[in-house]
Amino acid sequence: SARVSVSGRQMRDVRFSVGGRAVRTVAVPRGALVVHALVPLRRSGPARQRVRARVTFGNGAPARTLTVSVRRCAHAVVPQFTG
């Protein structure tokens, strides 16, 4: 999982998607300026993945799509010595 933050004013809700697949929707509390969410990533190794956040606003402003690239860390390889 990756922790993603979105900041802005008068946000109503934020929809997160990874690789075109919707994974989480967060309803923003009234007056909140920052929203944090844990977004699940694919388990296909240390590949770069795009997380998109579709933000809708409560004041009638058009929705905006924000994009960030996230990269998972590779697992450390433990050498197997024999002998």
mmCIF file with all atom_site columns, C-alpha atoms in Angstrom:
data_model
loop_
_atom_site.group_PDB
_atom_site.id
_atom_site.type_symbol
_atom_site.label_atom_id
_atom_site.label_alt_id
_atom_site.label_comp_id
_atom_site.label_asym_id
_atom_site.label_entity_id
_atom_site.label_seq_id
_atom_site.pdbx_PDB_ins_code
_atom_site.Cartn_x
_atom_site.Cartn_y
_atom_site.Cartn_z
_atom_site.occupancy
_atom_site.B_iso_or_equiv
_atom_site.pdbx_formal_charge
_atom_site.auth_seq_id
_atom_site.auth_comp_id
_atom_site.auth_asym_id
_atom_site.auth_atom_id
_atom_site.pdbx_PDB_model_num
ATOM 1  C CA . SER A 1 1  ? 0.000   0.000   0.000   1.00 0.00 ? 1  SER A CA 1
ATOM 2  C CA . ALA A 1 2  ? 1.012   3.567   -0.533  1.00 0.00 ? 2  ALA A CA 1
ATOM 3  C CA . ARG A 1 3  ? -0.084  6.553   1.516   1.00 0.00 ? 3  ARG A CA 1
ATOM 4  C CA . VAL A 1 4  ? -1.298  9.310   -0.781  1.00 0.00 ? 4  VAL A CA 1
ATOM 5  C CA . SER A 1 5  ? -2.239  12.850  0.264   1.00 0.00 ? 5  SER A CA 1
ATOM 6  C CA . VAL A 1 6  ? -4.360  15.396  -1.586  1.00 0.00 ? 6  VAL A CA 1
ATOM 7  C CA . SER A 1 7  ? -4.686  18.993  -0.455  1.00 0.00 ? 7  SER A CA 1
ATOM 8  C CA . GLY A 1 8  ? -7.107  21.662  -1.551  1.00 0.00 ? 8  GLY A CA 1
ATOM 9  C CA . ARG A 1 9  ? -9.999  23.844  -0.488  1.00 0.00 ? 9  ARG A CA 1
ATOM 10 C CA . GLN A 1 10 ? -13.704 23.028  -0.625  1.00 0.00 ? 10 GLN A CA 1
ATOM 11 C CA . MET A 1 11 ? -13.151 19.422  -1.720  1.00 0.00 ? 11 MET A CA 1
ATOM 12 C CA . ARG A 1 12 ? -16.226 17.200  -1.571  1.00 0.00 ? 12 ARG A CA 1
ATOM 13 C CA . ASP A 1 13 ? -14.820 13.777  -2.374  1.00 0.00 ? 13 ASP A CA 1
ATOM 14 C CA . VAL A 1 14 ? -11.690 12.187  -3.801  1.00 0.00 ? 14 VAL A CA 1
ATOM 15 C CA . ARG A 1 15 ? -11.700 9.015   -5.922  1.00 0.00 ? 15 ARG A CA 1
ATOM 16 C CA . PHE A 1 16 ? -8.407  7.119   -6.142  1.00 0.00 ? 16 PHE A CA 1
ATOM 17 C CA . SER A 1 17 ? -7.538  4.700   -8.951  1.00 0.00 ? 17 SER A CA 1
ATOM 18 C CA . VAL A 1 18 ? -4.434  2.628   -9.706  1.00 0.00 ? 18 VAL A CA 1
ATOM 19 C CA . GLY A 1 19 ? -3.807  1.610   -13.296 1.00 0.00 ? 19 GLY A CA 1
ATOM 20 C CA . GLY A 1 20 ? -7.312  2.661   -14.345 1.00 0.00 ? 20 GLY A CA 1
ATOM 21 C CA . ARG A 1 21 ? -9.021  0.596   -11.624 1.00 0.00 ? 21 ARG A CA 1
ATOM 22 C CA . ALA A 1 22 ? -10.946 2.460   -8.901  1.00 0.00 ? 22 ALA A CA 1
ATOM 23 C CA . VAL A 1 23 ? -9.621  1.399   -5.504  1.00 0.00 ? 23 VAL A CA 1
ATOM 24 C CA . ARG A 1 24 ? -10.892 3.899   -2.924  1.00 0.00 ? 24 ARG A CA 1
ATOM 25 C CA . THR A 1 25 ? -13.274 6.824   -2.498  1.00 0.00 ? 25 THR A CA 1
ATOM 26 C CA . VAL A 1 26 ? -12.897 9.267   0.388   1.00 0.00 ? 26 VAL A CA 1
ATOM 27 C CA . ALA A 1 27 ? -15.658 11.666  1.467   1.00 0.00 ? 27 ALA A CA 1
ATOM 28 C CA . VAL A 1 28 ? -13.939 14.841  2.633   1.00 0.00 ? 28 VAL A CA 1
ATOM 29 C CA . PRO A 1 29 ? -15.166 16.297  5.951   1.00 0.00 ? 29 PRO A CA 1
ATOM 30 C CA . ARG A 1 30 ? -16.423 19.866  5.752   1.00 0.00 ? 30 ARG A CA 1
ATOM 31 C CA . GLY A 1 31 ? -13.562 22.354  6.100   1.00 0.00 ? 31 GLY A CA 1
ATOM 32 C CA . ALA A 1 32 ? -10.762 19.775  5.721   1.00 0.00 ? 32 ALA A CA 1
ATOM 33 C CA . LEU A 1 33 ? -7.779  20.953  3.679   1.00 0.00 ? 33 LEU A CA 1
ATOM 34 C CA . VAL A 1 34 ? -5.843  17.655  3.417   1.00 0.00 ? 34 VAL A CA 1
ATOM 35 C CA . VAL A 1 35 ? -7.036  14.100  2.751   1.00 0.00 ? 35 VAL A CA 1
ATOM 36 C CA . HIS A 1 36 ? -4.860  11.023  3.345   1.00 0.00 ? 36 HIS A CA 1
ATOM 37 C CA . ALA A 1 37 ? -5.641  7.547   2.015   1.00 0.00 ? 37 ALA A CA 1
ATOM 38 C CA . LEU A 1 38 ? -3.936  4.171   1.876   1.00 0.00 ? 38 LEU A CA 1
ATOM 39 C CA . VAL A 1 39 ? -4.052  3.023   -1.736  1.00 0.00 ? 39 VAL A CA 1
ATOM 40 C CA . PRO A 1 40 ? -3.348  -0.652  -2.501  1.00 0.00 ? 40 PRO A CA 1
ATOM 41 C CA . LEU A 1 41 ? -0.740  -1.239  -5.206  1.00 0.00 ? 41 LEU A CA 1
ATOM 42 C CA . ARG A 1 42 ? -0.305  -4.196  -7.523  1.00 0.00 ? 42 ARG A CA 1
ATOM 43 C CA . ARG A 1 43 ? 2.003   -6.879  -6.219  1.00 0.00 ? 43 ARG A CA 1
ATOM 44 C CA . SER A 1 44 ? 4.033   -7.177  -9.418  1.00 0.00 ? 44 SER A CA 1
ATOM 45 C CA . GLY A 1 45 ? 7.426   -6.316  -7.954  1.00 0.00 ? 45 GLY A CA 1
ATOM 46 C CA . PRO A 1 46 ? 9.168   -2.952  -7.925  1.00 0.00 ? 46 PRO A CA 1
ATOM 47 C CA . ALA A 1 47 ? 7.327   -1.474  -10.906 1.00 0.00 ? 47 ALA A CA 1
ATOM 48 C CA . ARG A 1 48 ? 6.281   2.157   -11.260 1.00 0.00 ? 48 ARG A CA 1
ATOM 49 C CA . GLN A 1 49 ? 2.529   2.625   -10.950 1.00 0.00 ? 49 GLN A CA 1
ATOM 50 C CA . ARG A 1 50 ? 0.295   5.610   -11.556 1.00 0.00 ? 50 ARG A CA 1
ATOM 51 C CA . VAL A 1 51 ? -2.110  6.702   -8.873  1.00 0.00 ? 51 VAL A CA 1
ATOM 52 C CA . ARG A 1 52 ? -4.828  9.098   -10.022 1.00 0.00 ? 52 ARG A CA 1
ATOM 53 C CA . ALA A 1 53 ? -6.995  11.178  -7.728  1.00 0.00 ? 53 ALA A CA 1
ATOM 54 C CA . ARG A 1 54 ? -10.244 12.593  -9.160  1.00 0.00 ? 54 ARG A CA 1
ATOM 55 C CA . VAL A 1 55 ? -11.221 15.515  -6.936  1.00 0.00 ? 55 VAL A CA 1
ATOM 56 C CA . THR A 1 56 ? -14.744 16.956  -6.985  1.00 0.00 ? 56 THR A CA 1
ATOM 57 C CA . PHE A 1 57 ? -15.457 20.270  -5.323  1.00 0.00 ? 57 PHE A CA 1
ATOM 58 C CA . GLY A 1 58 ? -18.422 21.517  -3.344  1.00 0.00 ? 58 GLY A CA 1
ATOM 59 C CA . ASN A 1 59 ? -18.416 25.042  -4.781  1.00 0.00 ? 59 ASN A CA 1
ATOM 60 C CA . GLY A 1 60 ? -19.343 24.044  -8.339  1.00 0.00 ? 60 GLY A CA 1
ATOM 61 C CA . ALA A 1 61 ? -15.788 24.175  -9.693  1.00 0.00 ? 61 ALA A CA 1
ATOM 62 C CA . PRO A 1 62 ? -14.997 21.565  -12.365 1.00 0.00 ? 62 PRO A CA 1
ATOM 63 C CA . ALA A 1 63 ? -13.465 18.301  -11.134 1.00 0.00 ? 63 ALA A CA 1
ATOM 64 C CA . ARG A 1 64 ? -9.696  17.893  -11.432 1.00 0.00 ? 64 ARG A CA 1
ATOM 65 C CA . THR A 1 65 ? -7.601  14.789  -11.927 1.00 0.00 ? 65 THR A CA 1
ATOM 66 C CA . LEU A 1 66 ? -4.217  14.682  -10.188 1.00 0.00 ? 66 LEU A CA 1
ATOM 67 C CA . THR A 1 67 ? -1.594  12.058  -11.045 1.00 0.00 ? 67 THR A CA 1
ATOM 68 C CA . VAL A 1 68 ? 1.436   10.791  -9.146  1.00 0.00 ? 68 VAL A CA 1
ATOM 69 C CA . SER A 1 69 ? 3.885   7.966   -9.891  1.00 0.00 ? 69 SER A CA 1
ATOM 70 C CA . VAL A 1 70 ? 4.567   5.524   -7.068  1.00 0.00 ? 70 VAL A CA 1
ATOM 71 C CA . ARG A 1 71 ? 7.301   2.918   -7.001  1.00 0.00 ? 71 ARG A CA 1
ATOM 72 C CA . ARG A 1 72 ? 7.358   -0.059  -4.681  1.00 0.00 ? 72 ARG A CA 1
ATOM 73 C CA . CYS A 1 73 ? 10.653  -0.959  -3.033  1.00 0.00 ? 73 CYS A CA 1
ATOM 74 C CA . ALA A 1 74 ? 12.308  -4.185  -4.111  1.00 0.00 ? 74 ALA A CA 1
ATOM 75 C CA . HIS A 1 75 ? 12.641  -6.868  -1.443  1.00 0.00 ? 75 HIS A CA 1
ATOM 76 C CA . ALA A 1 76 ? 16.162  -7.537  -0.210  1.00 0.00 ? 76 ALA A CA 1
ATOM 77 C CA . VAL A 1 77 ? 17.590  -10.847 -1.386  1.00 0.00 ? 77 VAL A CA 1
ATOM 78 C CA . VAL A 1 78 ? 19.146  -12.911 1.392   1.00 0.00 ? 78 VAL A CA 1
ATOM 79 C CA . PRO A 1 79 ? 22.043  -15.029 0.104   1.00 0.00 ? 79 PRO A CA 1
ATOM 80 C CA . GLN A 1 80 ? 21.819  -18.763 0.786   1.00 0.00 ? 80 GLN A CA 1
ATOM 81 C CA . PHE A 1 81 ? 25.278  -20.078 1.648   1.00 0.00 ? 81 PHE A CA 1
ATOM 82 C CA . THR A 1 82 ? 25.952  -23.776 1.965   1.00 0.00 ? 82 THR A CA 1
ATOM 83 C CA . GLY A 1 83 ? 28.957  -25.512 3.186   1.00 0.00 ? 83 GLY A CA 1
#
